[in-house]
XYZ file of C-alpha atoms in Angstrom:
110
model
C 24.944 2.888 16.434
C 26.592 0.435 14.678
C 24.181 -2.244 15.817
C 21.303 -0.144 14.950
C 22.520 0.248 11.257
C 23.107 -3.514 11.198
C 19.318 -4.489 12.352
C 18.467 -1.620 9.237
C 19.400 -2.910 6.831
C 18.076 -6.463 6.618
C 14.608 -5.105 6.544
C 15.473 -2.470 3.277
C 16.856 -5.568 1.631
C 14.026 -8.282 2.023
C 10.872 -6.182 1.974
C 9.626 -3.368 -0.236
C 9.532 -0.312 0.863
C 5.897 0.484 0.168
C 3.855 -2.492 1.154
C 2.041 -4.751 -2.354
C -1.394 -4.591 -2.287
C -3.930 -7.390 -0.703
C -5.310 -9.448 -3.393
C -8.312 -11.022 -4.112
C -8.028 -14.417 -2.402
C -11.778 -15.793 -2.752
C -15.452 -13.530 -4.153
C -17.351 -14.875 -1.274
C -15.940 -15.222 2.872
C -15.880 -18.305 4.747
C -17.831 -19.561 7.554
C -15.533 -20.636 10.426
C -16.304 -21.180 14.348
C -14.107 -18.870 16.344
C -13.434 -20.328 19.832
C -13.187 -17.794 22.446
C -9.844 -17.022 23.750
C -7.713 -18.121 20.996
C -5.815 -15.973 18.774
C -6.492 -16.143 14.965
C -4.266 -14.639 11.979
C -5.954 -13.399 9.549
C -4.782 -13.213 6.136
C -4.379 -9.510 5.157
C -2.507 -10.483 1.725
C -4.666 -12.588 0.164
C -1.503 -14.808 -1.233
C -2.287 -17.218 1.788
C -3.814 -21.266 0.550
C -4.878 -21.713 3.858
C -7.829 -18.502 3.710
C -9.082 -17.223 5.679
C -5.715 -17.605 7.775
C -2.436 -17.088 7.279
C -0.164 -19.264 5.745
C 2.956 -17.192 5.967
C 2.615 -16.458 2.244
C 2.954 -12.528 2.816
C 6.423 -12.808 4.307
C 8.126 -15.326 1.360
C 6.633 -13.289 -1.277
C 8.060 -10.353 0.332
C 4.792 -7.883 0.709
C 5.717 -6.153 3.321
C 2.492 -6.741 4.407
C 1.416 -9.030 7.723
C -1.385 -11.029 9.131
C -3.886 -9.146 11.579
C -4.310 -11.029 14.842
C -7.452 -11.438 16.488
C -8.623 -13.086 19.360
C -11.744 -14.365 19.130
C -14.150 -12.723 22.263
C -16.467 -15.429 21.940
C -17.300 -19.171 20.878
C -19.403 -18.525 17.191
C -19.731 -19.147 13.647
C -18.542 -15.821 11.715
C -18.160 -15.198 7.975
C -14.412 -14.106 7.298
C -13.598 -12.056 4.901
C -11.525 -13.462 1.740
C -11.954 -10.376 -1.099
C -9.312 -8.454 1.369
C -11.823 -5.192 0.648
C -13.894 -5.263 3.760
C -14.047 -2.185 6.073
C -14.581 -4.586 9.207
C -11.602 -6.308 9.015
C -11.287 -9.374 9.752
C -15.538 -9.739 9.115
C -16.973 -9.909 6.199
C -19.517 -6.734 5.597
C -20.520 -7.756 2.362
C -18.023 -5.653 0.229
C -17.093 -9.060 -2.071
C -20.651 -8.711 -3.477
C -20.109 -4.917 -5.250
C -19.244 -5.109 -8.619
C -15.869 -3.520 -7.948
C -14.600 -7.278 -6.263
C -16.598 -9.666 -8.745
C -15.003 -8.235 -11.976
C -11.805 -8.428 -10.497
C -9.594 -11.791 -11.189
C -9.253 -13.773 -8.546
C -5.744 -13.363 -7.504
C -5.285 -9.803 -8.456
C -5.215 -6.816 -6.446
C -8.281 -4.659 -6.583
């Protein structure tokens, strides 16, 4: 048990226990070709500079959040999302456009 309690406690110390919230990283998604077969991570956080990807942003900032992987099914141009307040993650479904995401400050949670 010791062991156990050892691999414990690191994770109490350098993450929150209740995740932050995603932030608004952009008001509009970005167009990118997916090629089929690879495996994407999306930026759940928001924090990323590399959007619609992640950056590893969420784990230095200490979140407690991570990126979703995807892999993409097909070769195609998709809109990801970058307001973090889709329902279709990672796809943008339009969400960015209520007025909700476009009085929010870029860079704040929603």
């Amino acid at each position: 048990t010791r062991g156990a309690s050892h691999l414990s406690w690191p994770q109490g110390r350098w993450f929150p226990r209740v995740p932050a919230k995603s932030v608004v990283a952009l008001k509009t998604p970005i167009k990118v070709e997916l090629v089929a077969g690879k495996i994407y991570r999306w930026c759940v956080c928001g924090r990323s500079k590399k959007q619609p990807f992640c950056d590893g942003s969420h784990f230095f900032q200490g979140t407690g959040l991570s990126p979703l992987k995807f892999k993409a099914q097909e070769t195609r141009t998709v809109a990801l999302c970058t307001c973090k307040a889709t329902q279709k993650p990672p796809y943008c479904d339009g969400t960015h456009r209520s007025e909700r995401v476009q009085k929010a400050e870029v860079g704040s949670p929603l």
